[in-house]
Coordinates of N, CA and C in Angstrom, one line a residue:
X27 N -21.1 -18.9 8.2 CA -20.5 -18.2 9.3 C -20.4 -16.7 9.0
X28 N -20.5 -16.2 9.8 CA -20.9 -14.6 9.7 C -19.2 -14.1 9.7
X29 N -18.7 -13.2 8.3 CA -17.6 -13.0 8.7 C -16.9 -11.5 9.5
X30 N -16.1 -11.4 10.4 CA -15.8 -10.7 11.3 C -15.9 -9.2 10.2
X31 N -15.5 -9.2 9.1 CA -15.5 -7.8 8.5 C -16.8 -7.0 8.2
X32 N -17.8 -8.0 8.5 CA -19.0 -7.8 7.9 C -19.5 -6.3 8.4
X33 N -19.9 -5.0 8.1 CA -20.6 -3.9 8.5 C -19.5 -3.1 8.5
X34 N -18.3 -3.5 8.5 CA -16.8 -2.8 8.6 C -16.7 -1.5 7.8
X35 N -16.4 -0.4 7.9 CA -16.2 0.6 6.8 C -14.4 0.4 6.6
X36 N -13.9 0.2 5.6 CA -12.8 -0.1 4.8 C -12.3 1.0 4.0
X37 N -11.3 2.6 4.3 CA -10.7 3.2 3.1 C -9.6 2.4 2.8
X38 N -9.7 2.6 1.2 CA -8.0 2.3 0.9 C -7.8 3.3 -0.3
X39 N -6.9 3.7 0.1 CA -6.3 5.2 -0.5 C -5.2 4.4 -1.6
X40 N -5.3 4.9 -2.9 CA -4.9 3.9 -3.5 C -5.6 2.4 -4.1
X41 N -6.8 2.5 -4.1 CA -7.5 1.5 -4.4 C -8.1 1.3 -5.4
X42 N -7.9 1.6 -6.7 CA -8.3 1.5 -8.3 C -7.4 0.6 -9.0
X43 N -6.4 0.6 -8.5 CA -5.3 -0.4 -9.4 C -4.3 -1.4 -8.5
X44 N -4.1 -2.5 -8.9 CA -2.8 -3.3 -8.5 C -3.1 -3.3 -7.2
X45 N -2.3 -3.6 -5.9 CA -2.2 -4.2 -4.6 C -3.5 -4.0 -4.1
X46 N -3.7 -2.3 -4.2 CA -4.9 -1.9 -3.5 C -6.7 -2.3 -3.9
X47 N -6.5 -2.5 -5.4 CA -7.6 -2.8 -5.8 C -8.1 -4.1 -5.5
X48 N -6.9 -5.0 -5.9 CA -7.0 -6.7 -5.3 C -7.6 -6.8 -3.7
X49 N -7.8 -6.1 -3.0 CA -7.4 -5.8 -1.0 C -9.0 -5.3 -1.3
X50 N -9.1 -4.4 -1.8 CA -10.5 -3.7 -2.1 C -11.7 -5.2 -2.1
X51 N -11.2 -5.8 -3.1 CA -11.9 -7.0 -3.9 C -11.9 -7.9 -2.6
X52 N -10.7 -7.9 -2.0 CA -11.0 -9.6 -1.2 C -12.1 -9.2 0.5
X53 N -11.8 -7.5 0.5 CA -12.2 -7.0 1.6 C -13.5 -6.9 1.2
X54 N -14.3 -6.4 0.2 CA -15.6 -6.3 -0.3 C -16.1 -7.8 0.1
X55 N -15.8 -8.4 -0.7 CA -15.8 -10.1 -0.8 C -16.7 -10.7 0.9
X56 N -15.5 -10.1 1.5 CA -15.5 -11.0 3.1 C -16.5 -9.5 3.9
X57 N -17.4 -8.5 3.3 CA -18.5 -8.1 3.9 C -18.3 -7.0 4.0
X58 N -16.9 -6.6 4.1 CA -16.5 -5.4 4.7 C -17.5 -3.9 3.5
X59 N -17.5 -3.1 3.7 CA -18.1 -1.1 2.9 C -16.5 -1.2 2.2
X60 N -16.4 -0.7 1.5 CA -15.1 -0.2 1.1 C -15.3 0.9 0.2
X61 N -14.6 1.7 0.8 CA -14.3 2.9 -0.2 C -13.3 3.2 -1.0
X62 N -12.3 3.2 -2.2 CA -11.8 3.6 -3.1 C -11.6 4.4 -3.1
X63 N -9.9 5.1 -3.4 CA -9.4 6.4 -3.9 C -8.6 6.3 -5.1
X64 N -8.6 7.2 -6.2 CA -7.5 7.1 -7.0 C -7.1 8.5 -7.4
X65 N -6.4 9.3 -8.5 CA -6.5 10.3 -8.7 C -6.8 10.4 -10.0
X66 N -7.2 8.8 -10.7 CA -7.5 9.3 -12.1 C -9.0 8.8 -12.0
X67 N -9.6 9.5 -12.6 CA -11.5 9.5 -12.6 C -11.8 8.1 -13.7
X68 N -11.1 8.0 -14.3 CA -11.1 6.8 -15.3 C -10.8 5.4 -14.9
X69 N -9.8 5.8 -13.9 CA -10.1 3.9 -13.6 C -10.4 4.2 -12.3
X70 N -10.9 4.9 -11.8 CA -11.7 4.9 -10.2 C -13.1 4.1 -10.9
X71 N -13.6 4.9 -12.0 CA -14.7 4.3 -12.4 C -14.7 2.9 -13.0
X72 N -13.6 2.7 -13.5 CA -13.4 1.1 -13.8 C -13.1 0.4 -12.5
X73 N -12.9 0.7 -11.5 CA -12.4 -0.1 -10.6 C -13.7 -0.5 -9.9
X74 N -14.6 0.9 -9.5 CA -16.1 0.9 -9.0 C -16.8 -0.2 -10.1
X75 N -17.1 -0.2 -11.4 CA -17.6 -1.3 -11.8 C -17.0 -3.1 -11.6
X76 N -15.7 -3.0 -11.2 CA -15.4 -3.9 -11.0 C -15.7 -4.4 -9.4
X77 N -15.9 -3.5 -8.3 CA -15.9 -4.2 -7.0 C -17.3 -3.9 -7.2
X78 N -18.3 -3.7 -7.5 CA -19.8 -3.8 -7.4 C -20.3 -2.9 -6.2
X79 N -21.7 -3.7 -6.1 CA -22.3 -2.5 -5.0 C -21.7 -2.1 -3.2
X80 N -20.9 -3.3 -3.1 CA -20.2 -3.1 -2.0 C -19.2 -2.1 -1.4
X81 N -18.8 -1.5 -2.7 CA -17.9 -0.7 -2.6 C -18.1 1.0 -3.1
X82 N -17.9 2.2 -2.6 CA -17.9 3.3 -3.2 C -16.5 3.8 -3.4
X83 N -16.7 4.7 -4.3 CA -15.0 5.8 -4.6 C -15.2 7.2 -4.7
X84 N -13.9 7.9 -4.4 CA -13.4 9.3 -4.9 C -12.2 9.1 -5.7
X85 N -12.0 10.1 -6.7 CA -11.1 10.9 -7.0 C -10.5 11.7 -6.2
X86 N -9.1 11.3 -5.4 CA -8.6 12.0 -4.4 C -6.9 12.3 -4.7
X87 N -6.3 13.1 -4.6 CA -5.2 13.7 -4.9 C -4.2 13.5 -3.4
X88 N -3.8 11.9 -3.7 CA -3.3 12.0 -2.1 C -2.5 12.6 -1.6
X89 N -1.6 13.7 -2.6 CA -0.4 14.6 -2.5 C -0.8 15.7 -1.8
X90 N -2.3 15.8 -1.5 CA -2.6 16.7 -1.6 C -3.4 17.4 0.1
X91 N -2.7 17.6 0.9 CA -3.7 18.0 2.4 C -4.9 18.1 2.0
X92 N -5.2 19.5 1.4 CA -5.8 19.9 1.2 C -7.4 19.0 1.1
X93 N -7.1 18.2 0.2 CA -7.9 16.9 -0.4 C -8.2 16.2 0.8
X94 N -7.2 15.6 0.9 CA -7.2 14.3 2.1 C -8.2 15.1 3.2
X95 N -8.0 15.9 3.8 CA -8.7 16.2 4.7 C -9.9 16.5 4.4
X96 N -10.3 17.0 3.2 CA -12.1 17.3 3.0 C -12.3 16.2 3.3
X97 N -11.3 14.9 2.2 CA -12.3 13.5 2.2 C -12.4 13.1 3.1
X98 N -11.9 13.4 4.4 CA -12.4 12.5 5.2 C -13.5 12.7 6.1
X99 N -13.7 14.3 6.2 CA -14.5 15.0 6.8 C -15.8 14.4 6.1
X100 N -16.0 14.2 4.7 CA -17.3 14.5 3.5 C -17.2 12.5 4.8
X101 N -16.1 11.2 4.6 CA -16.3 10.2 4.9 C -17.2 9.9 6.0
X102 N -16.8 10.3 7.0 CA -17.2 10.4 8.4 C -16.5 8.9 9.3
X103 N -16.8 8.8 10.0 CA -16.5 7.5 11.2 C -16.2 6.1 10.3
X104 N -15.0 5.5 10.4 CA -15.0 4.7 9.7 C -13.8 3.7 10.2
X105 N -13.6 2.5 9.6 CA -13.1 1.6 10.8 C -11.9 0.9 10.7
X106 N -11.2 0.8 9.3 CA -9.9 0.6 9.0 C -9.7 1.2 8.0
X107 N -8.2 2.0 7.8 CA -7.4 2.6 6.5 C -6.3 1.7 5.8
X108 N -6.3 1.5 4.9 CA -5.5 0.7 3.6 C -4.8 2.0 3.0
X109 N -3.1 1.9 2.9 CA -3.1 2.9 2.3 C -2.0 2.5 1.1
X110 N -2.3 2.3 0.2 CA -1.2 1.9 -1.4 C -0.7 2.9 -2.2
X111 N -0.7 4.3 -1.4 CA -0.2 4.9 -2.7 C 1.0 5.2 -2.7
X112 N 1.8 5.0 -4.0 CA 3.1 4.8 -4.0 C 3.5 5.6 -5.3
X113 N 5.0 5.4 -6.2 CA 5.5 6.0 -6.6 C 6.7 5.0 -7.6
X114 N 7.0 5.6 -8.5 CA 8.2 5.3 -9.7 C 9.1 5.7 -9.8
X115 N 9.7 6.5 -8.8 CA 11.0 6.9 -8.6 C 12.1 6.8 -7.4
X116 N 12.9 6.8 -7.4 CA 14.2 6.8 -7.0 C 15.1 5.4 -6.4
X117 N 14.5 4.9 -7.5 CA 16.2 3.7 -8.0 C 17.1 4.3 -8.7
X118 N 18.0 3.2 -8.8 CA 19.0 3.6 -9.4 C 20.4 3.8 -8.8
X119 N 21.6 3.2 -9.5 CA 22.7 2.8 -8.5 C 23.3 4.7 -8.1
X120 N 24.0 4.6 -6.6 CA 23.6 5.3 -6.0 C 24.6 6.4 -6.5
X121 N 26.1 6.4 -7.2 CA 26.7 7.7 -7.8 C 26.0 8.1 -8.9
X122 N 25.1 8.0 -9.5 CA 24.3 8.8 -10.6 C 23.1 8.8 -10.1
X123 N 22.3 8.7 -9.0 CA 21.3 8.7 -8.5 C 21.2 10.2 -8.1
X124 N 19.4 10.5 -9.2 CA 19.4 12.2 -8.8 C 18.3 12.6 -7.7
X125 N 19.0 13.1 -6.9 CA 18.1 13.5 -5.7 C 17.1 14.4 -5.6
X126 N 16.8 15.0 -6.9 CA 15.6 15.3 -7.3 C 14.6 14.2 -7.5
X127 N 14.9 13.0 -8.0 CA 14.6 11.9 -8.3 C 13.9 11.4 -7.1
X128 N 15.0 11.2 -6.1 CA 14.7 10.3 -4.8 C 13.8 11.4 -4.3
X129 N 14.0 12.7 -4.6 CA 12.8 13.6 -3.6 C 11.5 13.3 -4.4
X130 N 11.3 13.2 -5.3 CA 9.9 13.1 -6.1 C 9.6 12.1 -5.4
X131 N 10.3 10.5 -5.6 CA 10.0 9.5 -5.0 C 9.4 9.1 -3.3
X132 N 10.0 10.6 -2.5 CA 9.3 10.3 -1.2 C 8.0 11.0 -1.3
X133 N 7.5 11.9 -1.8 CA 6.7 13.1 -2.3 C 5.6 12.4 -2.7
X134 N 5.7 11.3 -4.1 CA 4.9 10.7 -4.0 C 4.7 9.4 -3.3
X135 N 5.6 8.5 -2.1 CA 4.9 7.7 -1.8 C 5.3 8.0 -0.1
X136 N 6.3 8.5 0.2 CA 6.3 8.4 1.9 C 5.2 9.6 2.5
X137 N 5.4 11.0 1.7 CA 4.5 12.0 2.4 C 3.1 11.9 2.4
X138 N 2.9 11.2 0.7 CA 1.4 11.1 1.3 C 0.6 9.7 2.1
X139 N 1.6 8.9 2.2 CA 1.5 7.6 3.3 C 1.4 8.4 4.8
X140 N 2.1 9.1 5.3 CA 2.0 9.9 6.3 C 1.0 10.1 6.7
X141 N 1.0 11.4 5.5 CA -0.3 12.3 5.9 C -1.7 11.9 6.3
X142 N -2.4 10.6 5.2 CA -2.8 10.3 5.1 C -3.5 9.5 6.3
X143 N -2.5 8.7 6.9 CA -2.6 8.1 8.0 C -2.8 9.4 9.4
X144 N -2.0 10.3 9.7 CA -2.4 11.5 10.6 C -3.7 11.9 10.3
X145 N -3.9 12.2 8.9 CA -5.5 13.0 8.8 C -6.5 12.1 9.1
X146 N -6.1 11.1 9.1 CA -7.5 10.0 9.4 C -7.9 9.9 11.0
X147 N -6.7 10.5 11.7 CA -7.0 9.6 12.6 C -8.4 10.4 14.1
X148 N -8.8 11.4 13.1 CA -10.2 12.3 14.2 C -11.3 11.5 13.6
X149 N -11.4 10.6 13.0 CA -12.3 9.9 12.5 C -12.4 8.4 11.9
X150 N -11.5 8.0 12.4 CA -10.6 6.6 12.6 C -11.2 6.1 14.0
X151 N -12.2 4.8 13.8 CA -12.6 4.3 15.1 C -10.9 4.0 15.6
X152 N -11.1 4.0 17.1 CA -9.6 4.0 17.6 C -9.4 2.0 18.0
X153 N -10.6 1.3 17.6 CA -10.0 -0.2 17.5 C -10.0 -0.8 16.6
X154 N -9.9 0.1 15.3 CA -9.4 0.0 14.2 C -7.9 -0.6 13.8
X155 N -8.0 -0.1 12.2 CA -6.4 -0.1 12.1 C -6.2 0.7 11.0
X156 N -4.5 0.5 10.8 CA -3.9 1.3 9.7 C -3.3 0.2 9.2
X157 N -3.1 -0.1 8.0 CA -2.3 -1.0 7.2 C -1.3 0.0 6.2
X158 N -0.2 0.3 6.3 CA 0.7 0.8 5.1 C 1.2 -0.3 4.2
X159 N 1.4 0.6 3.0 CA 1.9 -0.8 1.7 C 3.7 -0.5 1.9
X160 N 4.3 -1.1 2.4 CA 6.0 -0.1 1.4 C 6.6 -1.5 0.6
X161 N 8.2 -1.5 1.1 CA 8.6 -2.7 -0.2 C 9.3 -3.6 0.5
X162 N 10.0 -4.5 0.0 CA 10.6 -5.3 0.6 C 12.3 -4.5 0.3
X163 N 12.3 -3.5 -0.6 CA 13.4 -2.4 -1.2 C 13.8 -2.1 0.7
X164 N 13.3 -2.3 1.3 CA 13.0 -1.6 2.8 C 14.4 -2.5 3.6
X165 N 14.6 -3.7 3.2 CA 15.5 -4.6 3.9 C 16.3 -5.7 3.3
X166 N 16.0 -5.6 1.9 CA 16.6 -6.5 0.8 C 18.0 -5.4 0.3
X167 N 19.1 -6.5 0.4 CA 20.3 -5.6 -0.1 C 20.7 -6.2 -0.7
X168 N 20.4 -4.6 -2.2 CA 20.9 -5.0 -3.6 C 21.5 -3.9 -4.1
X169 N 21.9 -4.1 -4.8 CA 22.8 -2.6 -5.9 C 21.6 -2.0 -6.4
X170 N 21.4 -0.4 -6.6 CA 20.5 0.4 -7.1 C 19.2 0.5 -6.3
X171 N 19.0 0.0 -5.1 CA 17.5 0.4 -4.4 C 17.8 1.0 -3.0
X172 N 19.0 1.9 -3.0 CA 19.0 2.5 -1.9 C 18.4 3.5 -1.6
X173 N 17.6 4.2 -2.7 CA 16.9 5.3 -3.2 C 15.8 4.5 -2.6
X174 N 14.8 3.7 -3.1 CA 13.8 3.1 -2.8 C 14.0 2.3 -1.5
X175 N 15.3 2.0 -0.5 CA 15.1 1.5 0.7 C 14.8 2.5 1.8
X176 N 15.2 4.0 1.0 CA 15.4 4.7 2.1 C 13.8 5.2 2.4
X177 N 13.3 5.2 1.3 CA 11.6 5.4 1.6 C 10.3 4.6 1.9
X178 N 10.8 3.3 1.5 CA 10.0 2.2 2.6 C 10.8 2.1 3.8
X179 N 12.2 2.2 4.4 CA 12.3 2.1 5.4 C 12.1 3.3 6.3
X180 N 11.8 4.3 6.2 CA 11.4 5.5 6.7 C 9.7 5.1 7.2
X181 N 9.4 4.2 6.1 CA 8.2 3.9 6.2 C 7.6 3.0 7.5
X182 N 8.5 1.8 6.9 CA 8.5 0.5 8.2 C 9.3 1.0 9.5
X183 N 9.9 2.1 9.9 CA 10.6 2.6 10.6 C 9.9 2.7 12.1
X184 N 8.6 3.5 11.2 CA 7.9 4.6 12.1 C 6.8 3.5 12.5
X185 N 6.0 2.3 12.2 CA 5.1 1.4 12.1 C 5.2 0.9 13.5
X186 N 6.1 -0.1 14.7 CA 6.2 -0.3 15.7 C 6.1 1.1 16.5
X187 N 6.5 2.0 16.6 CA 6.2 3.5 17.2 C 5.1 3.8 17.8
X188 N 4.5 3.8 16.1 CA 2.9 4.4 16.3 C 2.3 3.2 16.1
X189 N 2.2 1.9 16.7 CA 1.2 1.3 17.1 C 1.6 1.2 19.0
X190 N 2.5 1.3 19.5 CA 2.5 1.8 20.6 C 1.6 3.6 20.9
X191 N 2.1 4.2 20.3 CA 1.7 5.9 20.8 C 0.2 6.1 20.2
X192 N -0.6 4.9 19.2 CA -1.9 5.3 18.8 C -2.8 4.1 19.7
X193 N -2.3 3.3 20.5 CA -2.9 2.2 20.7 C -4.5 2.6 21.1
X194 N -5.5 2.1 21.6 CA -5.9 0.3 21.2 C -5.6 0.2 19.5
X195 N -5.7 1.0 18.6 CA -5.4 1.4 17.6 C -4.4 0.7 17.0
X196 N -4.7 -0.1 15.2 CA -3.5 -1.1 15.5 C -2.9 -0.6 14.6
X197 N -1.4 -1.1 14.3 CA -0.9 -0.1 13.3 C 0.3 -1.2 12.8
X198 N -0.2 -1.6 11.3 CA 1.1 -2.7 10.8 C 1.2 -2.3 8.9
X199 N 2.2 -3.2 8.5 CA 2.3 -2.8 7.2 C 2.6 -3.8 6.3
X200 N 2.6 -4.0 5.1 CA 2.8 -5.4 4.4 C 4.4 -4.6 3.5
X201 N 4.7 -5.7 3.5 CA 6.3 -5.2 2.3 C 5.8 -6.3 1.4
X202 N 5.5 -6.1 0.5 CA 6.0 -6.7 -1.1 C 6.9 -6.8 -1.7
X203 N 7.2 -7.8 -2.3 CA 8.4 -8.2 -3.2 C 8.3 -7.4 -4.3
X204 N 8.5 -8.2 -5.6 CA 8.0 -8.4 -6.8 C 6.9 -8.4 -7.6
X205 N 6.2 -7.3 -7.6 CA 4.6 -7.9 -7.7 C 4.0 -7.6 -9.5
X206 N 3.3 -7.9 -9.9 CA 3.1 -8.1 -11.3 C 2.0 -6.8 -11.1
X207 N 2.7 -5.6 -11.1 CA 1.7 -3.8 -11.1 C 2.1 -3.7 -12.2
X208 N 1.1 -2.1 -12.0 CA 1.0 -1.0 -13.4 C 2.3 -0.3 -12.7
X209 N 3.1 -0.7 -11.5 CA 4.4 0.3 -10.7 C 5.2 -0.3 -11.9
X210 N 5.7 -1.7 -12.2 CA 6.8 -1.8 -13.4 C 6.3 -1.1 -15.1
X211 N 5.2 -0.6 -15.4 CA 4.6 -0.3 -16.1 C 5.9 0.6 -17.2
X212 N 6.5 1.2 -16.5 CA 7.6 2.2 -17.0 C 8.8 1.5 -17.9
X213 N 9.2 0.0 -17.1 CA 10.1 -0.7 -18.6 C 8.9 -1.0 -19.5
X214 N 9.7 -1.2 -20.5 CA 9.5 -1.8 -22.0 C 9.0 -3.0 -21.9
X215 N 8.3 -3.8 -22.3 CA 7.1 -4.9 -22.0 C 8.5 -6.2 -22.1
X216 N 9.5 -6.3 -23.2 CA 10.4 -7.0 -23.1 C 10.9 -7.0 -22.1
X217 N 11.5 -5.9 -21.9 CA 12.7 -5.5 -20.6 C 11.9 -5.8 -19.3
X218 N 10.5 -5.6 -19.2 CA 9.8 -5.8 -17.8 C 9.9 -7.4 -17.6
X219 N 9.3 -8.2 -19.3 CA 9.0 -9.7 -18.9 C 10.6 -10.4 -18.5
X220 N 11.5 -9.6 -19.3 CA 13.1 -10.3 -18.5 C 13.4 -10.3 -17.2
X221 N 12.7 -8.9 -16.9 CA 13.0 -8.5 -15.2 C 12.2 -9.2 -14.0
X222 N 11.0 -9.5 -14.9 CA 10.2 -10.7 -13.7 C 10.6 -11.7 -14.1
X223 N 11.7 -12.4 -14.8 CA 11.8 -14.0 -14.8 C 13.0 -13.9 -14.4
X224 N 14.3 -12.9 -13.9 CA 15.3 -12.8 -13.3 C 14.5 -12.8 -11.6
X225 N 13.9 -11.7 -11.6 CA 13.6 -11.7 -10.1 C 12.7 -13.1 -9.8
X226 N 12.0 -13.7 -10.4 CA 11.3 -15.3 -10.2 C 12.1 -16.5 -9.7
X227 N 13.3 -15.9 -10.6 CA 14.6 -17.1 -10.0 C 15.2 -16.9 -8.7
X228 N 15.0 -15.7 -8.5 CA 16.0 -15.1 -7.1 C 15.2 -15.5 -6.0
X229 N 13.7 -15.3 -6.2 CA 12.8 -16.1 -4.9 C 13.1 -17.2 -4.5
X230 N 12.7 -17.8 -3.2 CA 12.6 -19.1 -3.2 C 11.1 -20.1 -3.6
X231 N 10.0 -19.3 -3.9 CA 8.9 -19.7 -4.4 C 8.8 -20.2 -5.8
X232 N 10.0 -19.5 -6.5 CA 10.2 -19.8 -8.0 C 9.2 -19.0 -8.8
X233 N 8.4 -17.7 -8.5 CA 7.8 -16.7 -8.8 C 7.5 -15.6 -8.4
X234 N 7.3 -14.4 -9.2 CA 7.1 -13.0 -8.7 C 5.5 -13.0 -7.7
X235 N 5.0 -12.4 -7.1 CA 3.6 -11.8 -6.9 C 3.3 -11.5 -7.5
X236 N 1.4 -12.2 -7.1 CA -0.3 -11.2 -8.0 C -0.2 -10.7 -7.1
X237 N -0.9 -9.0 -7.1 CA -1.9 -8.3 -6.3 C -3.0 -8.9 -5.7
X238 N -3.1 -10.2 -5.8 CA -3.6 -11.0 -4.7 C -2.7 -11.7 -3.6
X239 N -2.1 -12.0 -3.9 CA -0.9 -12.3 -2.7 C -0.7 -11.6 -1.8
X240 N -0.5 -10.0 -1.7 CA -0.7 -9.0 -1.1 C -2.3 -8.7 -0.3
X241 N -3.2 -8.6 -1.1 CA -4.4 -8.6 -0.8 C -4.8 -9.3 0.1
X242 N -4.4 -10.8 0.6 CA -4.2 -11.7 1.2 C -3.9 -11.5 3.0
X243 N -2.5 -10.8 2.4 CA -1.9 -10.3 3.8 C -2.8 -9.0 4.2
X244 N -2.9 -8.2 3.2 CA -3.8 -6.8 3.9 C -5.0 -7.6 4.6
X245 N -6.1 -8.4 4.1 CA -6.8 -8.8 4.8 C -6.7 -9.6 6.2
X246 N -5.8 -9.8 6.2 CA -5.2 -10.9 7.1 C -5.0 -9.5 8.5
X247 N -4.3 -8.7 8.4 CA -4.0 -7.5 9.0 C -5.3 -6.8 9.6
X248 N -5.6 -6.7 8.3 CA -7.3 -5.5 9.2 C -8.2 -6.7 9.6
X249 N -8.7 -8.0 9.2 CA -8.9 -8.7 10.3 C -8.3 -9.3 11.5
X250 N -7.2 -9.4 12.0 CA -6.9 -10.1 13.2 C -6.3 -8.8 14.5
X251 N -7.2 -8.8 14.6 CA -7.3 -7.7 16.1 C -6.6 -8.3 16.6
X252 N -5.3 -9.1 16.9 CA -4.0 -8.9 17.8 C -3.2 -9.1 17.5
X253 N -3.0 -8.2 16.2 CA -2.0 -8.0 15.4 C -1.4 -6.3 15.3
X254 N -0.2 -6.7 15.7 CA -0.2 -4.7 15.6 C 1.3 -4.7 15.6
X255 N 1.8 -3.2 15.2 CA 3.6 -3.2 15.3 C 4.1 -4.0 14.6
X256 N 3.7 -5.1 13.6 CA 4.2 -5.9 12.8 C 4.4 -5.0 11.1
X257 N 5.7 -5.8 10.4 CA 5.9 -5.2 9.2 C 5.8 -7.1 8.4
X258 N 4.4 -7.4 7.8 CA 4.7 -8.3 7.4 C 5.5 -8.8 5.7
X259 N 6.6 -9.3 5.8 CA 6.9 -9.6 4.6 C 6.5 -10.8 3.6
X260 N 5.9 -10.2 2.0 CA 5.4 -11.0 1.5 C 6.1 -10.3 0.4
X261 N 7.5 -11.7 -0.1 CA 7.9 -11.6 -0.8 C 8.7 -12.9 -1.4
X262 N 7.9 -13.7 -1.4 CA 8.4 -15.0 -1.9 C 9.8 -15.4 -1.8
X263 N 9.9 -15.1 -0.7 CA 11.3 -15.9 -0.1 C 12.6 -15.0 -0.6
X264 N 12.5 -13.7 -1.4 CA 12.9 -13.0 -2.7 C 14.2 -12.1 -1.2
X265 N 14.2 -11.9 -0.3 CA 14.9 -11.6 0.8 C 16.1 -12.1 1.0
X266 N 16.0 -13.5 1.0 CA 16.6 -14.5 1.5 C 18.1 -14.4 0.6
X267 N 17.8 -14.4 -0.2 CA 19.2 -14.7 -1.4 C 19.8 -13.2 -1.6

């Protein structure tokens, strides 16, 4: 059976490592063109050998207007945006929490989620879509992620909005849990494997996320054209408790 992605042009901004790479993989897979962004030239190129001929990449500086908008111009006409780029800052419980911190943290993951999504859209078929990545930090209440709820929820905030004000145009977002990235990369290999077997217990699935689990839902989103305004959460039940 011929699958609906097939001829599809697919950016994902963000697509050399972890959620977005996995999304790249399953969207190549099911037919779809995909294009890749990262900002390091090193694993854009390991990523390009890994998704094979289906897929092309840039080196793109998503912080960056400037950038974003060549690329899309150099892109041209294209038919769903994926966008994973995110950021390592601003947890942390909230009287020592430094707001230079939480500003870095929207800097690198809510402004260029934005932008990105605005600059696309003169060249965004309009029965397309937009898929945002943010977290489940967005609606899970815990000590120390008010820093990081305030920037996925700014995120998932604006998503029901602008799938009304961009329509036929569809516009949804996936929230992740716990997911096994190069984003925990920053603890200590001990301190990270403690921190995924505390947060494994707290789910109801009795484990963290792969970057396929996610991948899963992205595809799930850019294929089902009557889907829109939705924030879907995939986080192993990790909400609940």
């Amino acid at each position: 059976m011929r699958s609906s992605l097939e001829g599809q042009r697919v950016i994902i901004l963000g697509g050399t490592s972890g959620i977005g790479l996995a999304a790249a993989r399953m969207l190549a897979e099911g037919g779809a063109e995909v294009v890749v962004t990262g900002r390091d030239p090193v694993k854009l190129e390991a990523a390009l050998r890994e998704l094979g001929p289906k897929a092309r990449g840039e080196a793109v500086d998503s912080g960056s207007l400037e950038a974003l908008r060549a690329f899309y111009e150099r892109q041209g006409r294209f038919d769903h945006l994926v966008i994973s780029v995110s950021g390592a800052k601003g947890a942390g419980a909230f009287r020592e929490l430094s707001l230079e911190e939480l500003r870095a943290g929207f800097e690198a993951k809510f402004w260029p989620q934005l932008a990105s999504a605005q600059l696309a859209l003169p060249t965004l078929n309009p029965s397309g879509s937009i898929t945002f990545v943010s977290a489940i930090s967005a609606r899970r209440v815990a000590v120390g992620i008010s820093g990081l709820a305030a920037i996925n929820g700014a995120l998932e905030a604006m998503v029901p909005s602008l799938a009304l004000e961009l329509a036929p145009l569809r516009v949804n977002a996936v929230s992740p849990g716990v997911v096994n990235t190069s984003w925990w990369n920053w603890l200590p290999e001990e301190q990270k494997s403690a921190a995924f077997k505390q947060y494994a217990e707290e789910t109801t699935v009795g484990r963290i996320g792969e970057p396929e689990d996610l991948a899963k839902a992205i595809a799930y989103l850019v294929d089902n054209t009557f889907v829109t305004g939705t924030v879907l959460e995939v986080d192993g039940g990790l909400r609940l408790k």
